[in-house]
Amino acid sequence: MSLKLYNSLTRRKELFKPIDPQNVKMYVCGPTVYDRAHLGNARPVVVFDILYRYLKTVYPHVTYVRNITDVDDKINAASNNLGISIQELTQKTTAAYHEDMNALGALPPDYEPKATEHIPQMIEMIQGLIANGYAYEAEGHVLFQVNKCKTYGSLSRRNKDELLAGARVDVAPYKKDPGDFVLWKPSNNDLPGWDSPWGRGRPGWHIECSAMSYHYFGKIFDIHAGGIDLIFPHHENEVAQSCSAHQTEVMANYWLHNGHLTVSGEKMSKSLGNFFTVHDLLNEYSGETIRLALLMTHYRQPLDWSPDILHQARQTLDRWYTAIKDYKVKDITNIPNEILKALEDDLNTPLAISYIHQLVTQLNKAENSLEKENLVSQVKSAAHLMGLLQSSPQSWFQGGALDISPSEIEQLIQDRIQARANKDFVESDRIRNYLSSKGIQLEDTAQGTTWRRI
């Protein structure tokens, strides 16, 4: 195994060497649960699901942690705007997130810690930072003192002026330095709050992931991942807190970041209003189609979203399902070396997809039954590693949103069979054309007539 990953910390591809080959540890930043997930939120879930699946094929055990941020000012604002409690909002949004990510074929993490369930760990870490001289209390706030961390900026590779310009920090009068960031802040009676040595309050965003990753993994772990927009300030501040609290040189050995998802060249974001939610897209496309569309571009590259990408992904899956639909091969362990090598090269999913295309072409040309079965096994094994071809061909071709019910389709097929028996070809053609207008294609074979969505 020679997995190479592009490490944002060193700005180069590196051979992956886990701390403990018996248990690889990976932490991915999860959602802030105040609204439905958009595609920009979904991209890291799908991308690092590929990494999780790959690691599970080559290591005895992988521990995957992806957090839920359920205390945040955005949550407070959304709760107020919707007129519902924070608990109701976060519970509903978390359930919706699980539903959407499951539809995209993402495996659940081994642990999914909620920030609100780890407040004691955060308070303990903050106390340690104060005791070590890296943080200070001011007017009910606790702040991290950035000038005490000599390596601050090492992940984002920015100097202090750039960090301050990009931080969009609140330059409050109680800060010793404008770049100091909040570890704990006071809460009034209308906001979520917990008792602490500094009064009733709530944690800052960055301390949450530092405390939760330490709780599950300890001082140093293998992989920390997320979207590229998290490099600064979130991940930079995580590194500063964690390394200062535990007196280590690194927090994680490998930092992975996926590129932006854009629309017409602009970053997809809720603040710009140019986003598509996964939920809305699932009304028109299968989760597998959306998943493949997200994987057709290398994860570190920007992905400019358009309907054409979804159409291409659906056509690709139609081709793959068509190739395997007449075979009952169930072996999904026959993964071709070319697929593994593609993923070992910094998760090169476009290359892996091209190899599956080649396998399908070979399958369509094969004449020997044993050769066909072997190729079907390879196609299904490779696709399974990618989280694809998870449905049966029948479910794939007959699933999705339809303007007509399956029972109506079956009745019309029987009516058409009767019309043909009566040599009423005008009626037979009318039924075929009507179904075609509803997005249904009929296929007449020696075994009978079947249907599929177009």
Short mmCIF file of C-alpha atoms in Angstrom, two decimals, residues 11-354:
data_model
loop_
_atom_site.label_atom_id
_atom_site.label_comp_id
_atom_site.label_asym_id
_atom_site.label_seq_id
_atom_site.Cartn_x
_atom_site.Cartn_y
_atom_site.Cartn_z
CA ARG A 11 2.01 21.85 0.77
CA ARG A 12 3.09 18.58 -0.85
CA LYS A 13 2.04 15.01 -1.43
CA GLU A 14 3.31 12.71 1.26
CA LEU A 15 3.33 8.96 1.80
CA PHE A 16 0.72 8.19 4.43
CA LYS A 17 2.19 6.61 7.55
CA PRO A 18 -0.33 6.15 10.36
CA ILE A 19 0.72 6.54 13.98
CA ASP A 20 -0.83 3.15 14.74
CA PRO A 21 -1.30 0.89 11.67
CA GLN A 22 -3.83 -1.09 13.70
CA ASN A 23 -6.12 1.93 14.12
CA VAL A 24 -6.09 4.88 11.72
CA LYS A 25 -7.70 8.00 13.21
CA MET A 26 -9.50 10.58 11.07
CA TYR A 27 -11.43 13.68 12.15
CA VAL A 28 -13.59 15.65 9.70
CA CYS A 29 -15.31 18.91 10.59
CA GLY A 30 -19.06 18.43 10.43
CA PRO A 31 -22.04 20.77 10.00
CA THR A 32 -23.36 23.67 12.01
CA VAL A 33 -26.97 22.55 12.25
CA TYR A 34 -29.10 25.62 11.60
CA ASP A 35 -30.28 24.92 8.03
CA ARG A 36 -30.41 22.25 5.32
CA ALA A 37 -27.03 21.16 3.94
CA HIS A 38 -26.10 22.64 0.58
CA LEU A 39 -23.78 21.00 -1.93
CA GLY A 40 -20.78 22.87 -0.56
CA ASN A 41 -21.45 21.20 2.80
CA ALA A 42 -21.92 17.82 1.11
CA ARG A 43 -18.69 17.82 -0.89
CA PRO A 44 -16.32 17.11 2.06
CA VAL A 45 -18.67 14.43 3.35
CA VAL A 46 -18.60 12.58 0.01
CA VAL A 47 -14.88 13.16 -0.63
CA PHE A 48 -13.71 11.98 2.76
CA ASP A 49 -16.19 9.11 2.68
CA ILE A 50 -14.06 7.83 -0.23
CA LEU A 51 -10.97 8.11 1.96
CA TYR A 52 -12.75 6.33 4.81
CA ARG A 53 -13.84 3.51 2.49
CA TYR A 54 -10.34 3.15 1.06
CA LEU A 55 -8.66 3.11 4.49
CA LYS A 56 -11.11 0.45 5.69
CA THR A 57 -10.04 -1.84 2.84
CA VAL A 58 -6.34 -1.73 3.74
CA TYR A 59 -6.18 -1.24 7.53
CA PRO A 60 -7.55 -3.48 10.30
CA HIS A 61 -9.45 -0.63 11.92
CA VAL A 62 -10.29 2.98 11.13
CA THR A 63 -11.88 5.38 13.60
CA TYR A 64 -13.75 8.17 11.87
CA VAL A 65 -15.06 11.11 13.89
CA ARG A 66 -17.25 13.85 12.39
CA ASN A 67 -18.70 16.40 14.78
CA ILE A 68 -22.01 18.22 15.00
CA THR A 69 -21.80 21.92 15.93
CA ASP A 70 -25.04 22.51 17.80
CA VAL A 71 -24.11 25.67 19.69
CA ASP A 72 -23.38 28.69 17.51
CA ASP A 73 -24.58 32.25 16.96
CA LYS A 74 -26.03 31.25 13.55
CA ILE A 75 -28.16 28.67 15.32
CA ASN A 76 -29.33 31.27 17.83
CA ALA A 77 -30.31 33.66 15.01
CA ALA A 78 -32.12 30.97 13.00
CA SER A 79 -34.00 29.80 16.08
CA ASN A 80 -35.16 33.35 16.74
CA ASN A 81 -36.18 33.94 13.12
CA LEU A 82 -38.16 30.70 12.92
CA GLY A 83 -39.76 31.12 16.31
CA ILE A 84 -38.78 27.66 17.52
CA SER A 85 -36.50 26.49 20.32
CA ILE A 86 -32.82 25.93 19.70
CA GLN A 87 -33.19 22.29 20.70
CA GLU A 88 -36.03 21.73 18.21
CA LEU A 89 -34.05 23.46 15.44
CA THR A 90 -30.84 21.51 16.02
CA GLN A 91 -32.63 18.17 16.36
CA LYS A 92 -34.64 18.67 13.16
CA THR A 93 -31.64 19.95 11.21
CA THR A 94 -29.39 17.13 12.40
CA ALA A 95 -32.01 14.55 11.36
CA ALA A 96 -32.31 16.23 7.95
CA TYR A 97 -28.53 16.23 7.58
CA HIS A 98 -28.37 12.49 8.31
CA GLU A 99 -31.15 11.86 5.80
CA ASP A 100 -29.41 13.85 3.06
CA MET A 101 -25.95 12.38 3.63
CA ASN A 102 -27.39 8.87 3.72
CA ALA A 103 -29.06 9.57 0.36
CA LEU A 104 -25.61 10.48 -1.00
CA GLY A 105 -24.31 7.06 0.04
CA ALA A 106 -22.02 8.39 2.78
CA LEU A 107 -21.16 5.89 5.50
CA PRO A 108 -21.90 7.17 9.01
CA PRO A 109 -18.85 8.08 11.08
CA ASP A 110 -17.85 5.84 13.96
CA TYR A 111 -18.48 8.72 16.36
CA GLU A 112 -20.52 11.87 15.84
CA PRO A 113 -19.95 14.03 18.92
CA LYS A 114 -22.16 17.03 19.56
CA ALA A 115 -20.55 20.17 20.89
CA THR A 116 -23.18 20.56 23.62
CA GLU A 117 -22.27 17.13 25.00
CA HIS A 118 -18.59 18.05 25.46
CA ILE A 119 -18.73 21.38 27.29
CA PRO A 120 -16.78 20.01 30.33
CA GLN A 121 -13.90 18.96 28.04
CA MET A 122 -13.85 22.44 26.49
CA ILE A 123 -13.79 24.15 29.88
CA GLU A 124 -10.96 21.89 31.00
CA MET A 125 -8.90 22.69 27.91
CA ILE A 126 -9.50 26.42 28.34
CA GLN A 127 -8.41 26.22 31.98
CA GLY A 128 -5.20 24.52 30.87
CA LEU A 129 -4.51 27.24 28.29
CA ILE A 130 -4.96 29.93 30.93
CA ALA A 131 -2.68 28.07 33.34
CA ASN A 132 0.00 27.75 30.64
CA GLY A 133 -0.16 31.46 29.81
CA TYR A 134 -1.73 31.09 26.36
CA ALA A 135 -5.15 32.51 27.23
CA TYR A 136 -6.58 35.23 29.43
CA GLU A 137 -9.93 36.31 30.87
CA ALA A 138 -11.38 39.71 30.05
CA GLU A 139 -14.89 40.99 30.82
CA GLY A 140 -16.42 37.50 31.01
CA HIS A 141 -14.61 36.37 27.87
CA VAL A 142 -11.64 34.05 27.61
CA LEU A 143 -9.35 34.71 24.66
CA PHE A 144 -6.42 32.91 23.12
CA GLN A 145 -3.34 35.11 22.93
CA VAL A 146 -1.98 34.56 19.42
CA ASN A 147 1.40 36.21 19.97
CA LYS A 148 2.21 33.53 22.55
CA CYS A 149 1.97 30.84 19.86
CA LYS A 150 5.17 31.14 17.83
CA THR A 151 3.94 28.85 15.05
CA TYR A 152 0.64 30.67 14.50
CA GLY A 153 -0.01 30.91 10.76
CA SER A 154 1.97 27.77 9.86
CA LEU A 155 -1.06 25.95 8.41
CA SER A 156 -2.50 28.82 6.38
CA ARG A 157 0.98 30.19 5.51
CA ARG A 158 -0.04 33.77 6.19
CA ASN A 159 1.87 36.46 8.03
CA LYS A 160 0.30 38.36 10.89
CA ASP A 161 -0.99 41.25 8.76
CA GLU A 162 -2.66 38.84 6.34
CA LEU A 163 -4.14 36.86 9.20
CA LEU A 164 -5.70 39.97 10.73
CA ALA A 165 -7.02 41.14 7.37
CA GLY A 166 -8.60 37.77 6.64
CA ALA A 167 -9.88 36.98 10.10
CA ARG A 168 -12.86 39.37 10.12
CA VAL A 169 -12.35 39.44 13.87
CA ASP A 170 -14.22 41.64 16.28
CA VAL A 171 -11.59 44.11 17.51
CA ALA A 172 -13.06 44.48 20.98
CA PRO A 173 -11.50 46.81 23.57
CA TYR A 174 -10.87 43.95 25.99
CA LYS A 175 -8.52 42.16 23.57
CA LYS A 176 -4.80 42.42 24.19
CA ASP A 177 -4.21 41.96 20.47
CA PRO A 178 -6.71 42.39 17.60
CA GLY A 179 -6.00 38.84 16.42
CA ASP A 180 -6.82 37.18 19.74
CA PHE A 181 -9.80 34.89 19.33
CA VAL A 182 -12.58 33.81 21.66
CA LEU A 183 -12.46 30.55 23.60
CA TRP A 184 -15.42 31.37 25.85
CA LYS A 185 -18.00 34.15 25.80
CA PRO A 186 -20.75 35.22 28.19
CA SER A 187 -24.41 34.31 27.59
CA ASN A 188 -27.45 36.25 28.73
CA ASN A 189 -30.61 34.47 29.81
CA ASP A 190 -31.95 34.35 26.24
CA LEU A 191 -28.93 32.43 24.91
CA PRO A 192 -27.60 28.92 25.54
CA GLY A 193 -25.17 28.89 28.41
CA TRP A 194 -23.28 26.71 30.86
CA ASP A 195 -21.73 27.45 34.23
CA SER A 196 -17.97 27.94 34.10
CA PRO A 197 -15.16 29.48 36.18
CA TRP A 198 -15.76 32.67 34.10
CA GLY A 199 -19.50 32.83 34.61
CA ARG A 200 -22.41 31.55 32.57
CA GLY A 201 -21.41 31.36 28.93
CA ARG A 202 -20.80 29.28 25.84
CA PRO A 203 -17.74 28.12 23.89
CA GLY A 204 -16.20 29.71 20.84
CA TRP A 205 -16.37 27.70 17.64
CA HIS A 206 -12.71 26.71 17.39
CA ILE A 207 -12.31 25.21 20.87
CA GLU A 208 -15.12 22.77 20.15
CA CYS A 209 -13.22 20.69 17.59
CA SER A 210 -9.98 20.86 19.58
CA ALA A 211 -11.69 19.47 22.67
CA MET A 212 -13.69 16.81 20.84
CA SER A 213 -10.78 15.51 18.76
CA TYR A 214 -8.63 15.29 21.90
CA HIS A 215 -11.42 13.44 23.72
CA TYR A 216 -11.54 10.73 21.06
CA PHE A 217 -7.96 10.67 19.74
CA GLY A 218 -5.59 12.22 22.26
CA LYS A 219 -2.90 14.82 21.61
CA ILE A 220 -1.90 13.84 18.04
CA PHE A 221 -3.84 11.87 15.45
CA ASP A 222 -3.47 10.94 11.80
CA ILE A 223 -5.83 12.94 9.58
CA HIS A 224 -7.81 16.15 10.03
CA ALA A 225 -9.97 17.15 7.06
CA GLY A 226 -12.56 19.66 5.90
CA GLY A 227 -13.33 22.27 3.28
CA ILE A 228 -10.63 24.68 2.12
CA ASP A 229 -12.54 27.61 3.64
CA LEU A 230 -11.81 26.13 7.09
CA ILE A 231 -8.02 26.47 6.82
CA PHE A 232 -8.29 29.96 8.26
CA PRO A 233 -9.38 30.82 10.82
CA HIS A 234 -10.92 27.56 12.06
CA HIS A 235 -8.17 25.02 11.49
CA GLU A 236 -5.39 27.52 12.15
CA ASN A 237 -6.94 28.28 15.52
CA GLU A 238 -7.49 24.61 16.27
CA VAL A 239 -3.79 23.95 15.74
CA ALA A 240 -2.81 26.88 17.96
CA GLN A 241 -5.10 25.81 20.81
CA SER A 242 -4.31 22.12 20.68
CA CYS A 243 -0.54 22.41 20.32
CA SER A 244 -0.40 25.05 23.07
CA ALA A 245 -2.60 23.00 25.40
CA HIS A 246 -0.69 19.76 24.91
CA GLN A 247 2.81 21.12 24.19
CA THR A 248 3.04 19.31 20.85
CA GLU A 249 4.46 20.42 17.51
CA VAL A 250 1.44 19.21 15.56
CA MET A 251 -2.21 18.43 16.20
CA ALA A 252 -2.66 16.08 13.23
CA ASN A 253 -0.01 14.71 10.90
CA TYR A 254 -2.01 15.15 7.69
CA TRP A 255 -4.37 18.01 6.88
CA LEU A 256 -6.67 17.50 3.90
CA HIS A 257 -8.89 20.14 2.33
CA ASN A 258 -11.33 19.91 -0.56
CA GLY A 259 -11.73 22.81 -2.99
CA HIS A 260 -14.60 25.27 -3.20
CA LEU A 261 -17.83 24.41 -4.93
CA THR A 262 -18.74 27.32 -7.18
CA VAL A 263 -21.66 28.46 -9.31
CA SER A 264 -20.70 30.53 -12.37
CA GLY A 265 -17.28 31.03 -10.83
CA GLU A 266 -18.54 32.27 -7.44
CA LYS A 267 -18.18 30.28 -4.23
CA MET A 268 -21.41 28.51 -3.32
CA SER A 269 -22.57 29.83 0.03
CA LYS A 270 -25.70 30.58 1.97
CA SER A 271 -24.64 34.19 2.46
CA LEU A 272 -24.52 34.76 -1.32
CA GLY A 273 -27.81 32.94 -1.87
CA ASN A 274 -26.40 30.97 -4.82
CA PHE A 275 -26.63 27.54 -3.23
CA PHE A 276 -28.50 24.34 -3.95
CA THR A 277 -29.56 22.21 -1.03
CA VAL A 278 -29.07 18.47 -1.26
CA HIS A 279 -32.72 18.06 -0.28
CA ASP A 280 -33.95 20.11 -3.25
CA LEU A 281 -31.73 18.29 -5.74
CA LEU A 282 -32.93 14.93 -4.44
CA ASN A 283 -36.40 15.83 -5.73
CA GLU A 284 -34.98 15.63 -9.27
CA TYR A 285 -31.93 13.39 -9.08
CA SER A 286 -30.92 10.28 -7.18
CA GLY A 287 -28.37 10.58 -4.41
CA GLU A 288 -26.06 8.35 -6.43
CA THR A 289 -26.19 10.78 -9.34
CA ILE A 290 -25.29 13.71 -7.08
CA ARG A 291 -22.51 11.66 -5.48
CA LEU A 292 -20.95 10.76 -8.83
CA ALA A 293 -21.22 14.38 -9.98
CA LEU A 294 -19.23 15.45 -6.90
CA LEU A 295 -16.56 12.82 -7.59
CA MET A 296 -15.99 13.58 -11.27
CA THR A 297 -13.69 16.48 -10.32
CA HIS A 298 -10.57 15.94 -8.19
CA TYR A 299 -11.36 16.88 -4.61
CA ARG A 300 -8.69 19.58 -4.34
CA GLN A 301 -9.90 21.39 -7.46
CA PRO A 302 -12.75 23.91 -7.51
CA LEU A 303 -15.96 22.37 -8.84
CA ASP A 304 -18.13 24.73 -10.86
CA TRP A 305 -21.64 23.33 -10.55
CA SER A 306 -24.10 23.11 -13.42
CA PRO A 307 -27.04 20.92 -14.53
CA ASP A 308 -24.76 19.47 -17.23
CA ILE A 309 -22.68 17.75 -14.55
CA LEU A 310 -25.75 16.01 -13.16
CA HIS A 311 -26.94 14.95 -16.61
CA GLN A 312 -23.51 13.51 -17.40
CA ALA A 313 -23.42 11.65 -14.07
CA ARG A 314 -26.87 10.16 -14.63
CA GLN A 315 -25.96 9.04 -18.17
CA THR A 316 -22.80 7.42 -16.81
CA LEU A 317 -24.74 5.48 -14.18
CA ASP A 318 -27.34 4.47 -16.77
CA ARG A 319 -24.50 3.00 -18.85
CA TRP A 320 -22.97 1.15 -15.91
CA TYR A 321 -26.28 -0.26 -14.66
CA THR A 322 -27.19 -1.34 -18.19
CA ALA A 323 -23.92 -3.26 -18.49
CA ILE A 324 -24.48 -5.28 -15.30
CA LYS A 325 -28.29 -5.64 -15.32
CA ASP A 326 -28.38 -9.22 -16.65
CA TYR A 327 -25.86 -10.61 -14.12
CA LYS A 328 -26.34 -11.82 -10.54
CA VAL A 329 -22.67 -11.62 -9.48
CA LYS A 330 -22.50 -10.53 -5.82
CA ASP A 331 -18.73 -10.48 -5.22
CA ILE A 332 -17.63 -6.93 -4.31
CA THR A 333 -14.12 -7.83 -3.13
CA ASN A 334 -12.59 -8.12 -6.61
CA ILE A 335 -11.19 -4.57 -6.71
CA PRO A 336 -8.90 -3.97 -9.72
CA ASN A 337 -5.41 -2.70 -8.90
CA GLU A 338 -5.92 0.27 -11.24
CA ILE A 339 -8.75 1.55 -9.04
CA LEU A 340 -6.69 1.21 -5.88
CA LYS A 341 -3.71 2.93 -7.51
CA ALA A 342 -5.91 5.82 -8.64
CA LEU A 343 -7.22 6.37 -5.11
CA GLU A 344 -3.75 5.92 -3.65
CA ASP A 345 -2.68 8.94 -5.71
CA ASP A 346 -4.29 11.55 -3.47
CA LEU A 347 -7.82 10.22 -4.02
CA ASN A 348 -7.84 10.60 -7.79
CA THR A 349 -11.52 9.81 -8.23
CA PRO A 350 -11.75 11.08 -11.86
CA LEU A 351 -9.06 8.54 -12.82
CA ALA A 352 -10.85 5.79 -10.90
CA ILE A 353 -14.10 6.64 -12.71
CA SER A 354 -12.30 6.46 -16.08
#
